[in-house]
Each structure stands twice: as C-alpha cells, then as structure tokens.
Amino acid sequence: MITSQEIYIIEDDDDLRDILETGLLTRYRVRSFANATTGLKAIRQHPPDLLLLDVMLPDINGIEVLREVRNIQPQTVVVMMTASGDLQTAVAAMKLGAYDYISKPINMDALDMSIQNAFEKIRLRKEVQALQETYLRENVPCFIGESNAIQGVMQVVDKVARAQYTPVLIVGETGTGKELIANAIHYKSPHFNGPFITLNCSAIPRELIESELFGYEKGAFTGAHTSGKQGLVEQAASGTLFLDEVGDLSIEAQAKLLRFLEEGEYYRVGGTKKLHIRTRVVSATNKDLETMTEEGLFRRDLYYRLAVIKLEIPSLNERREDIVPIAKHFLAEFNQKHDKSFRGFTREAEKGLREHVWKGNVRELRNVVERGVLIGEGSELSIEDLGIKSGASGGLLQEEGDAGQFPPLPENGIDLQALERHYMKEAYERAGGNETKAARLLGMTYYRYRYRRKKIKDF
C-alpha cells in the first residue's frame, strides 16, 4: 500500500535513479531529479518528507544542496548517497544535519531500513509537536490573541526555543505571564521531555539560595541533611532552570551563577568535587537590571550573560484586543473547575474588560474571571459579576484625577500620538536620558515606557 509520505531523489546516474524510483514507488510517493537545480526548485515549491541526495552532482555539490535544503525546509529528513569509502564527506554531511548516509553501490535493504527509521523519527517528532501545541494551548493563555505585541513575542519565542542552551532573560510588569513564557520556551525546545525547574529567588533567604541552586554535601552547615542535598541545577539537568525574580540574587550567588553559565561547572556547598551539568537557564524579573548594574546591585557581566536573548513582555494594557479572548479562555477553565456553564460575557462586561486598567495584568484578569464564575448567575457574566467598572470610571482617568484638571478638548481635536511623543521626549530629556526616571515622571512602569518609546521610534 502506498503511504502519503513523499520522497524526492536527486541523482544524476540515470540507471540508479530508475532503480531507486521503481523500488520505492510501491510504498511511497516518489519524484526524482537528474540535477540539483531542478530538485531544489521542486523543494522550494513543495518540500518532501524525505530527500535521497547524491553527494556528487553535475551542477551543485551535494553538501551545498544539503545546506540549502536545511535553510529552505529544516523539517525535511535528508539521507545522503556517497561513493563507497568517502567517510569524510559523510561526516561533513552529518554535521550539517543529514539524518543518515548510504554508501554506493546501494543496498536496497539497507536503504529501506534507513528510510523506515527516518519516517519513525518524523512520526515521533510530529507526536512531540502535537503534545507541545496541546500544552501551550491549554496552559499558556498569555499567548492567546492576535495583537502585534504578542505576535512579536511569539515569533521570538519560536526562534529562541530551538537553541538548546542559550540563556533567555524575560522582563515585564508583574502578572504579565513571565513564567508562562518560560514554560513556552521549554515546551517548544529540544528539552521538551526534560524537567522544568523553578526557583523564586525572592522567596528564598539569601543565605540559603546558593545551597538551593547548587546543593550541599553532608555536614556542610548546621541543619544540613546527613546525606546532603541535590541542587536545583542538578534537578534541571537536560531541561530548563527558571530563575524568577533573578534581580533578588545576592552578589555572592550572582558570582556562582555566572561561573556556572560560563563554564557549565559548579561545586556543591561544602564540596570539593567539580560537577558539570548542561541545562538551559531562563530568568525573569520586573526590575530594571540595567539601572541595578549602574548602581552596583547586579553584576554587569552576569546581566549580559543572562540576557543573551532578552524578551520584553508587553502589559495587558498595551494589547487590549487580546483581553476578551484571554478572558474567554479563563472562563472555559473555571467553568470546568467549578462545574459551571457560562456561555460568555455580556456586551457591557466585554466593554468593561477592554477599558479596565489592569495593574495586575494577566494574573489580575484571571482572578476577576474566577470571581465572576463563582458568584455569577444566568448564562452570561455581567460587569457586576466581574466586580469592575465600565468606561473611564474604571480606567486611567479615575487614577489621574477629575476631568476638570485637564484642559478641554479643542474644537478641531488633537493629535494624540504627537502629544504622547512630546511628553515622552520631554520626560526623557528632563531625566537626563534615564528611562527609569522618565517613566516615573509619566506615571508609567519602566517596561511600559520602553515599549511605548519603541513604538514611537522618534527619539
């Protein structure tokens, strides 16, 4: 029976190409090409599941073709066909991402086994991807929505997750879902099956944080377990270690963490044996680490090591089009949790959700929806059920004072973006280029100011 799996063959030897195509057509969909140029054109238009690629081709070297295929479609599995004994070329191909190599003359049984193993690898990879997508869909509500702000974050996460051990620093306001973003990086990464270990650096006494991270040997200090203890770094081996509130690490712990990040080695507290572990470190903070480095509160070298990739998470107030979709996600979650059957929100409730100022971001929204599910009645949640106010009375105007404090809107209207640009620039200049102080002058958080300034792009 012919499967839906598709194989392309690029081989310039007419006889061998015919033998391969005839032998594989009984089980797979097959297309063959006599040169790399036509083969690459077909791959760009419709990538196959597997490519049988000859190393010696008349127009382009097979290694260069492999490199191009990896750029066009990294998911395509490539099996190289090499002249017998050309081990150096085979090794080079494997380093570039080839799945396997078959020596000529081709043994069809060996080729068939290689292809079956390759398709099993594809099947397992698709299963993992399905599990990853299910996890993200069910557990990462901060990714719900179509705003440009969150789509930009998602695109970076997709790219970053593929890098095995590159450190990532996630910054943003409290409640924006930084731990959920860290989870997403882990579950989209090659470490998907490894552990995801979390340490809240602000919740552990400073004198104990080193032993929590790196463990300790028996008798290392008073109260230590007689058998010693494995640290979180060891527990996160071949997985992800998430350091929440990393800005709260002591200077001493920062030095130990820096050494681990740079060399992959550490000592347990009280130990003399050097240990080596590979794990990815993802850290998060709502503090301005750049300012902390200037003030000597955070090591500059550690900051740059943690922030090889830096992700700034927009607040919920900066992506208002995503608020109602996220709220509906939480509604479905709490309907199931509390055995309720609310169909949605009233029109006034949706308006209130969009206009409310979410100081606690996604975390606050989650709590508001759960409150509504617990006390609400009828088929839809009302604004009263949610406990928020509609319109400006529940938003920024209430926080900033009475409307009478502001000049009336001119008859011809105003350019609100120009006004925002003017005051953001003035605050920046008055603060001497210090964004933290400029944000404070405007009543913004540092990260919200940074986000708005990037959007303006004028200074």
Short mmCIF file of C-alpha atoms in Angstrom, two decimals:
data_model
loop_
_atom_site.label_atom_id
_atom_site.label_comp_id
_atom_site.label_asym_id
_atom_site.label_seq_id
_atom_site.Cartn_x
_atom_site.Cartn_y
_atom_site.Cartn_z
CA MET A 1 0.00 0.00 0.00
CA ILE A 2 1.33 3.42 -0.95
CA THR A 3 1.53 5.81 2.00
CA SER A 4 1.11 9.59 1.97
CA GLN A 5 4.81 10.00 2.75
CA GLU A 6 6.72 11.69 -0.06
CA ILE A 7 10.32 11.06 -1.11
CA TYR A 8 12.41 13.10 -3.56
CA ILE A 9 15.52 11.64 -5.21
CA ILE A 10 18.32 13.82 -6.62
CA GLU A 11 20.72 11.52 -8.51
CA ASP A 12 22.45 12.15 -11.84
CA ASP A 13 23.02 8.45 -12.68
CA ASP A 14 20.01 7.55 -14.84
CA ASP A 15 20.16 3.81 -14.15
CA LEU A 16 20.49 4.20 -10.37
CA ARG A 17 17.77 6.85 -10.31
CA ASP A 18 15.38 4.50 -12.14
CA ILE A 19 16.21 1.61 -9.78
CA LEU A 20 15.59 3.74 -6.70
CA GLU A 21 12.35 5.21 -8.04
CA THR A 22 10.99 1.82 -9.13
CA GLY A 23 11.88 0.20 -5.80
CA LEU A 24 10.27 2.94 -3.70
CA LEU A 25 7.14 3.64 -5.77
CA THR A 26 5.41 0.54 -4.38
CA ARG A 27 5.25 2.12 -0.90
CA TYR A 28 5.82 5.87 -1.21
CA ARG A 29 5.02 8.84 -3.39
CA VAL A 30 8.25 9.47 -5.28
CA ARG A 31 9.67 12.21 -7.52
CA SER A 32 13.18 12.08 -8.98
CA PHE A 33 15.52 14.69 -10.46
CA ALA A 34 18.71 14.38 -12.51
CA ASN A 35 20.33 17.54 -11.11
CA ALA A 36 20.28 19.79 -8.06
CA THR A 37 18.84 22.85 -9.81
CA THR A 38 15.52 21.23 -10.72
CA GLY A 39 15.41 19.34 -7.43
CA LEU A 40 15.84 22.50 -5.33
CA LYS A 41 13.18 24.29 -7.38
CA ALA A 42 10.72 21.49 -6.60
CA ILE A 43 11.66 21.51 -2.90
CA ARG A 44 11.04 25.26 -2.66
CA GLN A 45 7.58 24.77 -4.14
CA HIS A 46 6.62 21.66 -2.17
CA PRO A 47 9.09 20.21 0.37
CA PRO A 48 9.08 16.41 0.67
CA ASP A 49 9.16 14.37 3.88
CA LEU A 50 12.49 12.79 2.92
CA LEU A 51 15.21 13.53 0.38
CA LEU A 52 17.68 10.97 -1.05
CA LEU A 53 20.59 13.14 -2.12
CA ASP A 54 23.68 12.19 -4.13
CA VAL A 55 26.88 13.90 -3.00
CA MET A 56 28.47 14.17 -6.47
CA LEU A 57 26.12 16.08 -8.77
CA PRO A 58 26.91 17.76 -12.10
CA ASP A 59 25.75 21.28 -11.24
CA ILE A 60 25.94 21.77 -7.46
CA ASN A 61 27.85 19.80 -4.85
CA GLY A 62 25.54 17.66 -2.71
CA ILE A 63 26.87 19.18 0.52
CA GLU A 64 25.85 22.63 -0.72
CA VAL A 65 22.44 21.25 -1.69
CA LEU A 66 22.07 19.84 1.83
CA ARG A 67 22.93 23.24 3.29
CA GLU A 68 20.30 24.89 1.09
CA VAL A 69 17.63 22.30 1.97
CA ARG A 70 18.27 22.90 5.68
CA ASN A 71 17.57 26.60 5.05
CA ILE A 72 14.50 26.03 2.89
CA GLN A 73 12.83 23.34 4.99
CA PRO A 74 14.61 22.20 8.18
CA GLN A 75 11.91 19.54 8.77
CA THR A 76 12.84 17.56 5.64
CA VAL A 77 14.92 14.49 6.53
CA VAL A 78 17.95 14.07 4.26
CA VAL A 79 19.71 10.77 3.54
CA MET A 80 22.98 11.19 1.63
CA MET A 81 24.23 8.73 -1.01
CA THR A 82 28.02 8.67 -1.16
CA ALA A 83 30.72 6.85 -3.02
CA SER A 84 31.99 3.85 -1.09
CA GLY A 85 34.67 4.78 1.44
CA ASP A 86 34.06 8.55 1.26
CA LEU A 87 33.81 8.76 5.03
CA GLN A 88 34.99 12.37 5.30
CA THR A 89 32.15 13.62 3.14
CA ALA A 90 29.65 11.53 5.09
CA VAL A 91 30.85 13.04 8.39
CA ALA A 92 30.58 16.55 6.95
CA ALA A 93 27.03 15.81 5.84
CA MET A 94 26.01 14.51 9.26
CA LYS A 95 27.42 17.65 10.91
CA LEU A 96 25.27 19.77 8.60
CA GLY A 97 22.14 17.90 9.67
CA ALA A 98 21.85 14.87 7.36
CA TYR A 99 19.95 12.04 9.05
CA ASP A 100 21.99 9.19 7.54
CA TYR A 101 24.25 8.22 4.64
CA ILE A 102 24.23 5.17 2.36
CA SER A 103 27.35 4.03 0.52
CA LYS A 104 27.25 3.13 -3.15
CA PRO A 105 26.60 0.65 -4.64
CA ILE A 106 23.21 0.99 -2.95
CA ASN A 107 21.97 -1.97 -0.93
CA MET A 108 18.17 -1.67 -1.16
CA ASP A 109 17.61 -3.50 2.13
CA ALA A 110 19.93 -1.09 3.96
CA LEU A 111 18.29 1.87 2.22
CA ASP A 112 14.82 0.60 3.13
CA MET A 113 15.84 0.28 6.79
CA SER A 114 17.27 3.81 6.83
CA ILE A 115 14.08 5.22 5.30
CA GLN A 116 11.85 3.38 7.78
CA ASN A 117 13.92 4.66 10.69
CA ALA A 118 13.79 8.18 9.28
CA PHE A 119 10.00 8.08 8.96
CA GLU A 120 9.74 6.78 12.52
CA LYS A 121 11.78 9.79 13.60
CA ILE A 122 9.36 12.06 11.69
CA ARG A 123 6.37 10.36 13.35
CA LEU A 124 7.83 10.80 16.83
CA ARG A 125 8.70 14.43 16.08
CA LYS A 126 5.13 15.13 15.00
CA GLU A 127 3.81 13.48 18.18
CA VAL A 128 6.08 15.72 20.26
CA GLN A 129 4.93 18.79 18.33
CA ALA A 130 1.30 17.83 18.91
CA LEU A 131 1.97 17.43 22.64
CA GLN A 132 3.76 20.77 22.72
CA GLU A 133 0.92 22.54 20.91
CA THR A 134 -1.66 20.95 23.23
CA TYR A 135 0.28 22.03 26.31
CA LEU A 136 0.73 25.58 25.06
CA ARG A 137 -2.91 25.89 24.03
CA GLU A 138 -4.15 24.66 27.42
CA ASN A 139 -1.58 26.23 29.74
CA VAL A 140 -0.24 29.44 28.22
CA PRO A 141 -3.15 31.91 27.98
CA CYS A 142 -0.76 34.85 27.65
CA PHE A 143 -0.17 33.62 24.10
CA ILE A 144 -3.81 33.93 23.17
CA GLY A 145 -4.61 36.84 20.86
CA GLU A 146 -3.67 38.44 17.59
CA SER A 147 -2.18 41.76 18.71
CA ASN A 148 1.08 42.78 17.06
CA ALA A 149 2.67 43.00 20.51
CA ILE A 150 2.09 39.37 21.47
CA GLN A 151 2.63 38.04 17.94
CA GLY A 152 6.08 39.60 18.03
CA VAL A 153 6.83 37.85 21.32
CA MET A 154 5.58 34.53 19.93
CA GLN A 155 7.83 34.78 16.89
CA VAL A 156 10.90 35.37 19.07
CA VAL A 157 9.92 32.50 21.39
CA ASP A 158 9.64 30.13 18.42
CA LYS A 159 13.17 31.04 17.30
CA VAL A 160 14.75 31.13 20.75
CA ALA A 161 13.28 27.79 21.83
CA ARG A 162 15.24 25.90 19.16
CA ALA A 163 18.59 26.97 20.66
CA GLN A 164 19.44 24.29 23.21
CA TYR A 165 21.31 26.11 25.96
CA THR A 166 21.15 29.81 25.10
CA PRO A 167 20.14 31.82 28.22
CA VAL A 168 16.99 33.95 27.99
CA LEU A 169 16.02 36.92 30.17
CA ILE A 170 12.31 37.74 30.34
CA VAL A 171 11.37 41.21 31.58
CA GLY A 172 8.00 42.81 32.15
CA GLU A 173 5.50 44.03 34.69
CA THR A 174 4.20 41.82 37.48
CA GLY A 175 1.49 39.45 36.28
CA THR A 176 2.27 39.59 32.54
CA GLY A 177 2.93 35.85 32.45
CA LYS A 178 6.73 35.68 32.51
CA GLU A 179 6.72 32.16 33.95
CA LEU A 180 4.23 31.09 31.29
CA ILE A 181 6.58 32.46 28.63
CA ALA A 182 9.43 30.47 30.21
CA ASN A 183 7.20 27.37 30.08
CA ALA A 184 6.52 28.04 26.41
CA ILE A 185 10.25 28.28 25.64
CA HIS A 186 10.80 24.97 27.43
CA TYR A 187 7.94 23.11 25.77
CA LYS A 188 8.87 24.34 22.31
CA SER A 189 12.53 23.38 22.79
CA PRO A 190 14.53 20.18 22.23
CA HIS A 191 14.37 19.83 26.06
CA PHE A 192 10.62 19.20 25.90
CA ASN A 193 10.94 15.85 27.69
CA GLY A 194 13.35 17.19 30.31
CA PRO A 195 12.42 18.77 33.67
CA PHE A 196 11.24 22.36 34.10
CA ILE A 197 12.52 23.51 37.50
CA THR A 198 11.53 26.85 39.03
CA LEU A 199 13.27 28.88 41.74
CA ASN A 200 11.72 32.09 43.05
CA CYS A 201 14.85 33.97 44.07
CA SER A 202 12.87 36.43 46.22
CA ALA A 203 11.24 33.65 48.28
CA ILE A 204 14.48 32.02 49.49
CA PRO A 205 16.60 33.62 52.25
CA ARG A 206 19.82 34.98 50.76
CA GLU A 207 21.98 32.76 52.95
CA LEU A 208 20.23 29.63 51.60
CA ILE A 209 19.89 30.44 47.92
CA GLU A 210 23.34 29.09 46.99
CA SER A 211 22.58 25.71 48.57
CA GLU A 212 19.18 25.66 46.84
CA LEU A 213 20.80 26.27 43.48
CA PHE A 214 23.85 24.05 43.75
CA GLY A 215 23.03 21.66 46.61
CA TYR A 216 25.30 20.78 49.53
CA GLU A 217 27.34 17.91 50.92
CA LYS A 218 26.53 16.25 54.22
CA GLY A 219 27.60 18.28 57.22
CA ALA A 220 28.13 21.40 55.11
CA PHE A 221 26.38 23.55 57.71
CA THR A 222 24.24 23.28 60.84
CA GLY A 223 20.90 21.72 59.99
CA ALA A 224 22.08 20.18 56.73
CA HIS A 225 20.69 16.75 55.84
CA THR A 226 23.07 13.97 56.80
CA SER A 227 23.01 12.67 53.23
CA GLY A 228 23.50 16.05 51.59
CA LYS A 229 21.11 17.51 49.01
CA GLN A 230 20.90 17.77 45.25
CA GLY A 231 20.60 21.35 43.99
CA LEU A 232 18.04 22.67 41.53
CA VAL A 233 20.75 22.95 38.87
CA GLU A 234 21.22 19.17 39.03
CA GLN A 235 17.48 18.56 39.07
CA ALA A 236 17.16 20.63 35.89
CA ALA A 237 19.80 18.61 34.00
CA SER A 238 18.87 18.24 30.30
CA GLY A 239 15.92 20.54 30.91
CA THR A 240 15.26 24.15 31.89
CA LEU A 241 16.03 26.03 35.10
CA PHE A 242 13.75 29.04 35.53
CA LEU A 243 15.03 31.73 37.90
CA ASP A 244 12.13 34.01 38.76
CA GLU A 245 12.88 37.43 40.31
CA VAL A 246 16.56 36.96 39.42
CA GLY A 247 17.22 40.56 40.44
CA ASP A 248 16.94 39.48 44.10
CA LEU A 249 20.02 37.23 43.96
CA SER A 250 22.81 38.23 46.34
CA ILE A 251 26.11 39.38 44.86
CA GLU A 252 27.73 36.17 46.15
CA ALA A 253 25.11 33.95 44.49
CA GLN A 254 25.45 36.01 41.30
CA ALA A 255 29.15 35.15 41.13
CA LYS A 256 28.46 31.42 41.48
CA LEU A 257 25.69 31.57 38.87
CA LEU A 258 27.97 33.43 36.44
CA ARG A 259 30.63 30.74 36.70
CA PHE A 260 28.06 28.05 36.05
CA LEU A 261 26.69 29.86 32.99
CA GLU A 262 30.14 30.44 31.52
CA GLU A 263 31.74 27.07 32.21
CA GLY A 264 28.86 24.70 32.99
CA GLU A 265 30.55 23.71 36.24
CA TYR A 266 29.98 24.30 39.95
CA TYR A 267 30.64 22.91 43.43
CA ARG A 268 28.08 21.87 46.00
CA VAL A 269 28.22 23.89 49.21
CA GLY A 270 30.87 22.22 51.37
CA GLY A 271 32.06 20.09 48.46
CA THR A 272 35.41 19.82 46.69
CA LYS A 273 34.32 17.81 43.64
CA LYS A 274 33.76 19.86 40.49
CA LEU A 275 30.40 18.98 38.88
CA HIS A 276 29.32 19.52 35.27
CA ILE A 277 25.70 19.89 34.18
CA ARG A 278 24.06 21.08 30.96
CA THR A 279 20.77 22.88 31.41
CA ARG A 280 19.13 25.94 29.94
CA VAL A 281 18.75 28.93 32.26
CA VAL A 282 15.74 31.16 31.70
CA SER A 283 15.43 34.08 34.12
CA ALA A 284 12.78 36.72 34.72
CA THR A 285 12.42 40.00 36.57
CA ASN A 286 10.17 43.03 36.88
CA LYS A 287 13.15 45.13 37.99
CA ASP A 288 15.35 47.37 35.87
CA LEU A 289 18.54 45.30 35.86
CA GLU A 290 20.39 47.83 33.71
CA THR A 291 19.93 50.51 36.37
CA MET A 292 20.83 47.99 39.08
CA THR A 293 24.14 47.29 37.31
CA GLU A 294 24.90 51.04 37.27
CA GLU A 295 24.19 51.16 41.00
CA GLY A 296 26.37 48.12 41.72
CA LEU A 297 23.43 45.98 42.84
CA PHE A 298 23.70 43.48 39.99
CA ARG A 299 26.80 42.18 38.23
CA ARG A 300 27.12 43.65 34.77
CA ASP A 301 28.85 40.53 33.42
CA LEU A 302 26.05 38.32 34.75
CA TYR A 303 23.42 40.61 33.26
CA TYR A 304 24.94 40.30 29.80
CA ARG A 305 25.28 36.52 30.23
CA LEU A 306 21.65 36.11 31.29
CA ALA A 307 20.39 38.45 28.56
CA VAL A 308 21.92 36.76 25.52
CA ILE A 309 18.30 36.81 24.39
CA LYS A 310 16.11 39.43 26.06
CA LEU A 311 12.33 39.21 25.80
CA GLU A 312 10.22 42.21 26.84
CA ILE A 313 6.63 41.16 27.59
CA PRO A 314 4.00 43.83 26.92
CA SER A 315 1.49 44.56 29.64
CA LEU A 316 -2.15 43.62 29.17
CA ASN A 317 -2.99 47.33 28.85
CA GLU A 318 -0.74 47.50 25.78
CA ARG A 319 -2.61 44.74 23.93
CA ARG A 320 -6.24 45.42 24.71
CA GLU A 321 -7.53 43.49 21.69
CA ASP A 322 -6.33 40.32 23.43
CA ILE A 323 -8.16 40.91 26.73
CA VAL A 324 -11.55 39.40 25.84
CA PRO A 325 -10.05 36.28 24.11
CA ILE A 326 -7.89 35.63 27.19
CA ALA A 327 -10.90 36.19 29.47
CA LYS A 328 -12.89 33.63 27.46
CA HIS A 329 -10.04 31.15 27.88
CA PHE A 330 -10.18 31.63 31.65
CA LEU A 331 -13.99 31.36 31.57
CA ALA A 332 -13.75 27.91 29.96
CA GLU A 333 -11.11 26.89 32.53
CA PHE A 334 -13.19 27.96 35.53
CA ASN A 335 -16.44 26.61 34.09
CA GLN A 336 -14.81 23.21 34.18
CA LYS A 337 -13.12 23.73 37.55
CA HIS A 338 -16.27 24.92 39.34
CA ASP A 339 -18.81 22.88 37.34
CA LYS A 340 -20.46 25.96 35.78
CA SER A 341 -21.79 26.56 32.28
CA PHE A 342 -21.48 30.28 31.47
CA ARG A 343 -21.60 30.89 27.71
CA GLY A 344 -19.68 34.15 27.76
CA PHE A 345 -19.81 37.78 28.87
CA THR A 346 -22.49 40.42 28.41
CA ARG A 347 -21.68 43.21 25.95
CA GLU A 348 -21.21 45.66 28.83
CA ALA A 349 -18.90 43.21 30.59
CA GLU A 350 -16.73 42.84 27.49
CA LYS A 351 -16.56 46.63 27.17
CA GLY A 352 -15.56 46.88 30.82
CA LEU A 353 -12.86 44.22 30.40
CA ARG A 354 -11.35 46.12 27.47
CA GLU A 355 -11.41 49.50 29.24
CA HIS A 356 -10.32 48.45 32.72
CA VAL A 357 -6.76 49.35 33.78
CA TRP A 358 -5.11 46.00 34.53
CA LYS A 359 -2.47 46.81 37.14
CA GLY A 360 -2.03 43.08 37.82
CA ASN A 361 -2.07 42.18 34.11
CA VAL A 362 -2.99 38.60 33.11
CA ARG A 363 -2.91 37.42 36.73
CA GLU A 364 -5.48 40.03 37.75
CA LEU A 365 -7.69 39.19 34.76
CA ARG A 366 -7.62 35.52 35.75
CA ASN A 367 -8.72 36.35 39.29
CA VAL A 368 -11.51 38.64 38.05
CA VAL A 369 -12.92 35.93 35.78
CA GLU A 370 -12.78 33.29 38.52
CA ARG A 371 -14.63 35.65 40.87
CA GLY A 372 -17.33 36.12 38.24
CA VAL A 373 -17.73 32.38 37.71
CA LEU A 374 -18.07 31.79 41.45
CA ILE A 375 -20.71 34.44 42.17
CA GLY A 376 -22.37 34.95 38.77
CA GLU A 377 -25.85 33.78 37.79
CA GLY A 378 -27.62 33.28 34.49
CA SER A 379 -26.00 32.31 31.20
CA GLU A 380 -23.51 35.19 30.84
CA LEU A 381 -21.24 37.00 33.26
CA SER A 382 -22.18 40.63 33.84
CA ILE A 383 -19.90 43.52 34.71
CA GLU A 384 -21.27 43.35 38.26
CA ASP A 385 -20.25 39.69 38.48
CA LEU A 386 -16.71 40.63 37.49
CA GLY A 387 -16.51 43.45 40.03
CA ILE A 388 -15.07 46.03 37.61
CA LYS A 389 -16.40 49.37 36.39
CA SER A 390 -17.23 50.25 32.82
CA GLY A 391 -15.93 53.21 30.88
CA ALA A 392 -13.47 55.79 32.11
CA SER A 393 -14.64 55.45 35.72
CA GLY A 394 -12.73 52.19 35.89
CA GLY A 395 -9.72 53.37 33.92
CA LEU A 396 -6.88 55.82 33.81
CA LEU A 397 -8.96 58.95 34.27
CA GLN A 398 -10.02 57.85 37.74
CA GLU A 399 -6.42 57.22 38.70
CA GLU A 400 -5.21 60.57 37.39
CA GLY A 401 -7.86 62.74 38.99
CA ASP A 402 -11.00 64.58 37.99
CA ALA A 403 -11.58 65.51 34.37
CA GLY A 404 -11.63 69.18 35.43
CA GLN A 405 -7.87 69.06 35.97
CA PHE A 406 -7.32 68.70 32.22
CA PRO A 407 -7.83 71.35 29.51
CA PRO A 408 -10.95 70.82 27.37
CA LEU A 409 -10.60 69.03 24.04
CA PRO A 410 -10.12 71.66 21.26
CA GLU A 411 -12.89 72.01 18.70
CA ASN A 412 -10.66 70.67 15.94
CA GLY A 413 -9.42 67.77 18.09
CA ILE A 414 -5.77 66.90 18.81
CA ASP A 415 -3.06 64.60 17.51
CA LEU A 416 -2.88 62.22 20.50
CA GLN A 417 0.20 60.42 19.17
CA ALA A 418 2.05 63.71 18.74
CA LEU A 419 1.08 64.68 22.29
CA GLU A 420 2.36 61.38 23.65
CA ARG A 421 5.58 61.74 21.67
CA HIS A 422 6.10 65.27 23.00
CA TYR A 423 5.70 64.38 26.67
CA MET A 424 7.69 61.14 26.44
CA LYS A 425 10.55 63.02 24.82
CA GLU A 426 10.36 65.85 27.35
CA ALA A 427 10.36 63.38 30.26
CA TYR A 428 13.37 61.59 28.73
CA GLU A 429 15.32 64.86 28.40
CA ARG A 430 14.35 66.05 31.88
CA ALA A 431 15.51 62.71 33.29
CA GLY A 432 18.90 63.10 31.59
CA GLY A 433 18.32 60.06 29.37
CA ASN A 434 17.44 57.78 32.30
CA GLU A 435 14.42 55.79 31.18
CA THR A 436 13.53 54.65 34.69
CA LYS A 437 13.25 58.27 35.89
CA ALA A 438 11.42 59.30 32.70
CA ALA A 439 8.86 56.52 33.24
CA ARG A 440 8.39 57.69 36.84
CA LEU A 441 7.68 61.26 35.66
CA LEU A 442 4.88 59.94 33.43
CA GLY A 443 3.42 57.54 35.99
CA MET A 444 4.46 54.52 33.91
CA THR A 445 6.41 51.40 34.72
CA TYR A 446 9.88 51.19 33.21
CA TYR A 447 8.83 48.43 30.81
CA ARG A 448 5.71 50.21 29.65
CA TYR A 449 7.77 53.34 28.94
CA ARG A 450 10.31 51.28 26.99
CA TYR A 451 7.55 49.66 24.97
CA ARG A 452 5.84 52.97 24.12
CA ARG A 453 9.15 54.59 23.23
CA LYS A 454 9.95 51.77 20.80
CA LYS A 455 6.53 52.22 19.20
CA ILE A 456 7.18 55.95 18.69
CA LYS A 457 10.75 55.49 17.34
CA ASP A 458 11.35 59.26 17.11
CA PHE A 459 13.99 59.59 19.80
#
